[in-house]
Amino acid sequence: MFGSSGSRVLNVINISYLQSRSKRVWVRKPLGSPMAKSKIFRITPKPVLPEDEKAEIKRLFDNYKNSMKSIRQYFFEQSLKQAESGEVAQMKHRLDDQEHERLMEENRLENEKTAMLRQERLKIQAEKAQQNVLASLIKKERESKLHEIQIEDFLMKQMSTPFIQPENIEKAIEDALANPVNFNFALDLDGYIYRGKDTSIDTIPEEKRERLNSN
Amino acid sequence: MASAVQTFTKIGKVIRLNRHGCTNRPFYHIVVQKTKDTQDGPVIEQVGSFDAMPNSQNEKLVALNLERIQYWLAQGAGLSDPVAQLLGLSGFLPNHPRTLIQAWKNRREPPRERKIEAIIGIAPPLDNPKI
């Protein structure tokens, strides 16, 4: 009554849900429905087993479960061993080794290529560096020579200026005392210069006036 | 689960009997299936057969692919009771306790009065209480 209500849908992976119409599927009785009249006063006889039989059954089952556990473990270990030594595993190992070798070879070639490029680059850099160093050295030499020449010029100039040596000192003093230099001057609006401290305009005639040249 | 992430729960595999054959003539395939699938659902591998009806030589024929059974047991497949019993009787596994229990029960109780006679030693014991 409850079982044939609608056909069951099969749960199949990777395929759309299929319908199964061949079997009548067991469906439990709805929870709210009452107990059937034929079953209301039914008392099911409880199966009674003597103690020794129970013990025997337990012993048998314990032994069986024990041995089944160990057998399963053994099978598992055997399968692992077989997997390692089997053909498939060996072929896989061989293929892996080949692949490894190929990759190592590729790597080596690549390294060589980059090494070549690196060498060239380094060579070029070394040359450039050498040239730079040479140029800088030459420059330094030139500069030092120039410097020396400049020093020479300077020294000559210094030497050529009339320094007062210890021999000339008395003469220099007499000369200085004899020719006093007066830096005072005055300027005219017309552009004439009158040197000396105590010069007055009247003492100098017009022709002998100095014209201040603005150079 | 609220999230859309797929969860991969490990579904156990079982070696059990799938009933094929016709009405009143069962024929079982010994089969490896996922526990969740029903008896007539998808099967991973067939690993033997069991004919419950005795043939003309009074034999119940059982076929077992022991190599594959060993493989699946190594992979962690479970066994149903009848399959375990058959494997025990064949010698591949230790004898199932149920075999011994059935045997001593059969010896102990005399069969009750039935309208239909069961052919002793050939046909399976009748368990329909209405007959």
Coordinates of C-alpha atoms in Angstrom, one line a residue:
Chain A
M1 CA 0.0 0.0 0.0
F2 CA 2.8 2.4 0.9
G3 CA 5.4 0.8 -1.2
S4 CA 4.0 1.3 -4.6
S5 CA 3.2 4.9 -4.2
G6 CA 5.4 6.4 -6.9
S7 CA 8.3 4.7 -8.5
R8 CA 11.7 4.9 -6.9
V9 CA 14.4 7.1 -8.3
L10 CA 17.8 5.6 -8.6
N11 CA 20.8 7.6 -7.4
V12 CA 23.4 7.1 -10.1
I13 CA 26.5 9.1 -10.3
N14 CA 27.4 10.8 -13.6
I15 CA 24.1 9.9 -15.2
S16 CA 20.8 11.7 -14.7
Y17 CA 18.3 10.2 -12.3
L18 CA 16.9 6.9 -13.6
Q19 CA 13.6 5.4 -12.7
S20 CA 13.3 1.8 -11.6
R21 CA 10.0 0.3 -12.3
S22 CA 10.9 -3.3 -12.0
K23 CA 10.7 -3.7 -8.2
R24 CA 8.3 -2.7 -5.5
V25 CA 10.5 -0.7 -3.1
W26 CA 10.0 -1.0 0.6
V27 CA 8.7 2.2 2.2
R28 CA 8.1 2.5 5.9
K29 CA 4.6 2.9 7.4
P30 CA 3.7 6.6 7.8
L31 CA 4.4 7.7 11.4
G32 CA 1.0 9.0 12.2
S33 CA -0.9 5.9 11.1
P34 CA -2.5 3.6 13.8
M35 CA -1.4 0.1 14.5
A36 CA -3.2 -2.6 12.4
K37 CA -6.1 -4.4 14.2
S38 CA -4.4 -7.8 13.7
K39 CA -1.3 -6.5 15.4
I40 CA -2.6 -4.6 18.5
F41 CA -2.6 -7.5 21.0
R42 CA 0.3 -9.3 19.5
I43 CA 3.1 -10.2 21.9
T44 CA 6.1 -11.5 20.1
P45 CA 7.9 -14.4 21.8
K46 CA 11.3 -13.2 22.9
P47 CA 14.0 -15.7 21.6
V48 CA 15.6 -17.3 24.7
L49 CA 19.0 -18.7 24.4
P50 CA 20.7 -20.6 27.2
E51 CA 23.8 -19.1 28.7
D52 CA 26.3 -21.6 27.4
E53 CA 25.0 -21.2 23.9
K54 CA 25.4 -17.4 24.2
A55 CA 28.9 -17.8 25.4
E56 CA 29.7 -20.2 22.6
I57 CA 28.3 -17.8 20.0
K58 CA 30.3 -14.9 21.5
R59 CA 33.5 -17.0 21.6
L60 CA 33.0 -18.0 17.9
F61 CA 32.3 -14.4 16.8
D62 CA 35.2 -13.0 18.8
N63 CA 37.6 -15.5 17.2
Y64 CA 36.2 -14.8 13.8
K65 CA 36.5 -11.0 14.1
N66 CA 40.0 -11.3 15.4
S67 CA 41.1 -13.5 12.4
M68 CA 39.2 -11.3 9.9
K69 CA 41.0 -8.2 11.2
S70 CA 44.4 -9.8 10.9
I71 CA 43.6 -11.2 7.4
R72 CA 42.5 -7.8 6.2
Q73 CA 45.7 -6.2 7.5
Y74 CA 47.7 -8.9 5.8
F75 CA 45.9 -8.3 2.5
F76 CA 46.5 -4.6 2.7
E77 CA 50.3 -5.1 3.3
Q78 CA 50.5 -7.5 0.5
S79 CA 48.8 -5.0 -1.8
L80 CA 51.3 -2.4 -0.9
K81 CA 54.2 -4.7 -1.5
Q82 CA 52.8 -5.7 -4.9
A83 CA 52.2 -2.1 -5.8
E84 CA 55.9 -1.4 -5.3
S85 CA 57.2 -4.4 -7.2
G86 CA 54.6 -4.5 -9.9
E87 CA 55.1 -3.8 -13.5
V88 CA 53.2 -0.6 -13.5
A89 CA 55.4 0.8 -10.6
Q90 CA 58.6 -0.3 -12.3
M91 CA 57.6 1.4 -15.6
K92 CA 56.6 4.5 -13.7
H93 CA 60.0 4.5 -12.0
R94 CA 61.7 4.1 -15.4
L95 CA 59.7 6.9 -16.9
D96 CA 60.4 9.2 -14.0
D97 CA 64.1 8.5 -14.2
Q98 CA 64.1 9.3 -18.0
E99 CA 62.1 12.5 -17.4
H100 CA 64.6 13.5 -14.7
E101 CA 67.6 13.0 -17.0
R102 CA 65.9 14.9 -19.8
L103 CA 65.2 17.8 -17.5
M104 CA 68.7 17.8 -16.1
E105 CA 70.1 17.9 -19.6
E106 CA 67.9 20.8 -20.5
N107 CA 69.0 22.6 -17.4
R108 CA 72.6 22.1 -18.2
L109 CA 72.2 23.4 -21.8
E110 CA 70.3 26.5 -20.4
N111 CA 73.1 27.1 -17.9
E112 CA 75.7 26.9 -20.6
K113 CA 73.8 29.4 -22.8
T114 CA 73.5 31.9 -20.0
A115 CA 77.2 31.3 -19.1
M116 CA 78.2 32.3 -22.6
L117 CA 76.1 35.4 -22.5
R118 CA 77.4 36.3 -19.1
Q119 CA 81.0 35.9 -20.2
E120 CA 80.5 38.2 -23.2
R121 CA 78.8 40.8 -21.0
L122 CA 81.6 40.6 -18.5
K123 CA 84.2 41.0 -21.2
I124 CA 82.6 44.1 -22.6
Q125 CA 82.3 45.5 -19.1
A126 CA 85.9 44.8 -18.4
E127 CA 87.0 46.6 -21.5
K128 CA 84.9 49.5 -20.7
A129 CA 86.3 49.6 -17.2
Q130 CA 89.8 49.5 -18.5
Q131 CA 89.1 52.3 -20.9
N132 CA 87.6 54.4 -18.2
V133 CA 90.5 53.8 -15.9
L134 CA 93.0 54.8 -18.6
A135 CA 91.1 57.9 -19.5
S136 CA 90.9 58.9 -15.9
L137 CA 94.6 58.3 -15.4
I138 CA 95.5 60.4 -18.5
K139 CA 93.2 63.2 -17.3
K140 CA 94.8 63.1 -13.9
E141 CA 98.3 63.4 -15.4
R142 CA 97.3 66.3 -17.6
E143 CA 95.7 68.0 -14.7
S144 CA 98.7 67.5 -12.5
K145 CA 101.0 68.9 -15.2
L146 CA 98.7 71.9 -15.6
H147 CA 98.8 72.4 -11.9
E148 CA 102.5 72.3 -11.9
I149 CA 102.7 74.9 -14.7
Q150 CA 100.2 77.1 -12.8
I151 CA 102.3 76.8 -9.7
E152 CA 105.4 77.7 -11.6
D153 CA 103.7 80.8 -13.1
F154 CA 102.4 81.8 -9.8
L155 CA 105.8 81.4 -8.2
M156 CA 107.4 83.4 -10.9
K157 CA 104.9 86.1 -10.6
Q158 CA 105.5 86.2 -6.9
M159 CA 109.2 86.2 -7.3
S160 CA 109.1 89.0 -9.9
T161 CA 107.2 91.3 -7.6
P162 CA 109.7 93.6 -5.9
F163 CA 109.9 92.0 -2.5
I164 CA 111.9 93.8 0.1
Q165 CA 114.8 91.6 1.1
P166 CA 116.8 92.1 4.2
E167 CA 119.6 93.7 2.1
N168 CA 117.2 96.3 0.6
I169 CA 115.4 97.2 3.7
E170 CA 117.3 100.3 4.6
K171 CA 117.2 101.6 1.1
A172 CA 113.5 100.9 0.9
I173 CA 112.9 102.7 4.1
E174 CA 114.9 105.8 2.9
D175 CA 113.0 105.7 -0.4
A176 CA 109.7 105.5 1.4
L177 CA 110.5 108.3 3.7
A178 CA 111.8 110.4 0.8
N179 CA 108.7 109.8 -1.4
P180 CA 105.6 109.9 0.6
V181 CA 102.4 108.7 -1.3
N182 CA 99.2 110.6 -0.7
F183 CA 96.1 108.8 -1.7
N184 CA 93.7 111.6 -1.1
F185 CA 91.9 113.1 -4.1
A186 CA 88.9 115.1 -5.0
L187 CA 86.6 115.0 -8.1
D188 CA 85.1 117.9 -10.0
L189 CA 81.6 117.8 -11.5
D190 CA 83.2 118.5 -14.8
G191 CA 85.2 115.4 -14.6
Y192 CA 88.6 116.6 -13.3
I193 CA 90.5 115.0 -10.6
Y194 CA 92.7 116.8 -8.0
R195 CA 95.2 114.6 -6.2
G196 CA 96.9 115.3 -2.9
K197 CA 95.6 116.4 0.4
D198 CA 96.4 120.1 0.5
T199 CA 95.9 120.9 -3.2
S200 CA 93.6 123.8 -3.9
I201 CA 92.0 124.6 -7.2
D202 CA 93.5 128.0 -7.6
T203 CA 97.1 126.8 -7.6
I204 CA 96.7 124.6 -10.8
P205 CA 96.2 126.4 -14.1
E206 CA 93.5 125.2 -16.4
E207 CA 95.5 123.4 -18.9
K208 CA 97.3 121.1 -16.4
R209 CA 94.1 119.7 -14.9
E210 CA 93.8 115.9 -15.1
R211 CA 90.8 114.5 -16.8
L212 CA 89.4 111.5 -15.0
N213 CA 89.1 108.7 -17.6
S214 CA 86.4 106.3 -16.8
N215 CA 87.8 103.1 -18.3
Chain B
M1 CA 25.7 22.4 3.9
A2 CA 25.2 26.0 3.2
S3 CA 28.4 26.6 1.3
A4 CA 28.8 25.6 -2.4
V5 CA 32.0 23.7 -1.7
Q6 CA 31.8 20.0 -2.6
T7 CA 32.6 17.6 0.2
F8 CA 34.2 14.3 -0.6
T9 CA 33.0 11.9 2.1
K10 CA 34.6 8.5 1.8
I11 CA 31.9 6.0 0.8
G12 CA 32.7 2.5 1.7
K13 CA 32.6 -0.4 -0.7
V14 CA 30.9 -3.7 0.1
I15 CA 31.0 -7.2 -1.4
R16 CA 27.5 -8.6 -1.3
L17 CA 24.9 -10.6 -3.1
N18 CA 22.7 -9.0 -5.8
R19 CA 19.6 -10.9 -6.6
H20 CA 19.0 -11.5 -10.3
G21 CA 17.1 -14.3 -11.9
C22 CA 13.3 -14.7 -12.1
T23 CA 10.4 -15.1 -9.8
N24 CA 10.8 -18.1 -7.5
R25 CA 14.2 -18.7 -9.1
P26 CA 16.8 -16.6 -7.5
F27 CA 20.3 -16.3 -8.9
Y28 CA 22.8 -14.1 -7.1
H29 CA 25.7 -12.1 -8.4
I30 CA 28.5 -11.6 -5.9
V31 CA 29.3 -8.0 -6.5
V32 CA 31.4 -5.0 -5.3
Q33 CA 29.2 -1.9 -4.8
K34 CA 29.1 1.3 -2.8
T35 CA 27.2 1.0 0.4
K36 CA 24.8 3.7 -0.5
D37 CA 23.7 2.1 -3.8
T38 CA 20.7 -0.2 -3.8
Q39 CA 20.7 -3.8 -4.8
D40 CA 19.7 -3.0 -8.4
G41 CA 21.9 0.1 -8.6
P42 CA 25.3 0.6 -10.2
V43 CA 27.9 -2.1 -9.6
I44 CA 31.6 -1.4 -9.5
E45 CA 32.7 -5.0 -10.3
Q46 CA 31.2 -8.4 -10.4
V47 CA 33.3 -10.8 -8.5
G48 CA 31.4 -14.1 -8.7
S49 CA 28.0 -15.7 -8.7
F50 CA 25.9 -17.9 -6.4
D51 CA 23.1 -20.2 -7.6
A52 CA 20.8 -20.8 -4.7
M53 CA 18.8 -23.6 -6.5
P54 CA 20.6 -26.9 -6.4
N55 CA 21.2 -28.5 -9.8
S56 CA 20.6 -32.0 -11.1
Q57 CA 23.8 -33.2 -9.2
N58 CA 22.5 -31.7 -6.0
E59 CA 25.1 -29.0 -6.0
K60 CA 24.7 -25.3 -5.4
L61 CA 27.3 -23.7 -7.7
V62 CA 29.4 -20.8 -6.5
A63 CA 31.9 -18.9 -8.6
L64 CA 34.5 -16.6 -6.8
N65 CA 37.2 -14.4 -8.4
L66 CA 39.6 -14.7 -5.4
E67 CA 42.3 -12.4 -6.8
R68 CA 39.8 -9.5 -7.2
I69 CA 38.2 -10.3 -3.8
Q70 CA 41.6 -10.1 -2.2
Y71 CA 42.2 -6.7 -3.9
W72 CA 39.0 -5.3 -2.7
L73 CA 39.5 -6.5 0.8
A74 CA 42.9 -4.9 0.8
Q75 CA 41.2 -1.6 -0.4
G76 CA 39.0 -1.8 2.7
A77 CA 35.7 -3.2 1.3
G78 CA 33.2 -4.7 3.7
L79 CA 31.6 -8.2 3.4
S80 CA 28.0 -9.1 3.8
D81 CA 27.1 -12.1 6.0
P82 CA 26.1 -14.5 3.2
V83 CA 29.3 -13.6 1.2
A84 CA 31.4 -14.1 4.3
Q85 CA 29.8 -17.5 4.8
L86 CA 30.4 -18.6 1.2
L87 CA 34.0 -17.5 1.4
G88 CA 34.4 -19.4 4.7
L89 CA 33.0 -22.5 3.2
S90 CA 35.2 -22.2 0.1
G91 CA 38.3 -22.1 2.4
F92 CA 39.5 -18.6 1.4
L93 CA 38.5 -17.1 4.8
P94 CA 38.0 -18.8 8.2
N95 CA 34.5 -20.3 8.7
H96 CA 31.8 -17.9 9.6
P97 CA 30.2 -18.6 13.1
R98 CA 26.8 -18.4 11.4
T99 CA 27.6 -21.6 9.5
L100 CA 28.2 -23.5 12.7
I101 CA 25.2 -22.0 14.4
Q102 CA 23.0 -22.9 11.5
A103 CA 24.4 -26.4 11.5
W104 CA 23.8 -27.1 15.1
K105 CA 20.3 -25.6 15.0
N106 CA 19.4 -27.8 12.1
R107 CA 20.6 -30.8 14.0
R108 CA 18.8 -29.9 17.2
E109 CA 15.3 -29.1 16.1
P110 CA 13.2 -31.5 14.2
P111 CA 11.4 -29.8 11.3
R112 CA 7.8 -29.0 12.0
E113 CA 4.8 -30.4 10.1
R114 CA 4.5 -28.8 6.7
K115 CA 2.0 -29.1 3.9
I116 CA 4.9 -29.1 1.4
E117 CA 7.8 -31.4 1.8
A118 CA 11.2 -29.9 1.8
I119 CA 13.7 -32.1 0.0
I120 CA 16.2 -32.6 2.8
G121 CA 19.8 -31.9 1.8
I122 CA 18.9 -30.3 -1.5
A123 CA 16.3 -27.6 -1.1
P124 CA 16.9 -24.8 1.4
P125 CA 15.0 -25.0 4.6
L126 CA 11.5 -23.5 4.3
D127 CA 11.2 -20.3 6.2
N128 CA 7.7 -19.3 5.1
P129 CA 5.5 -19.9 8.2
K130 CA 2.3 -20.2 6.2
I131 CA 3.3 -23.4 4.4

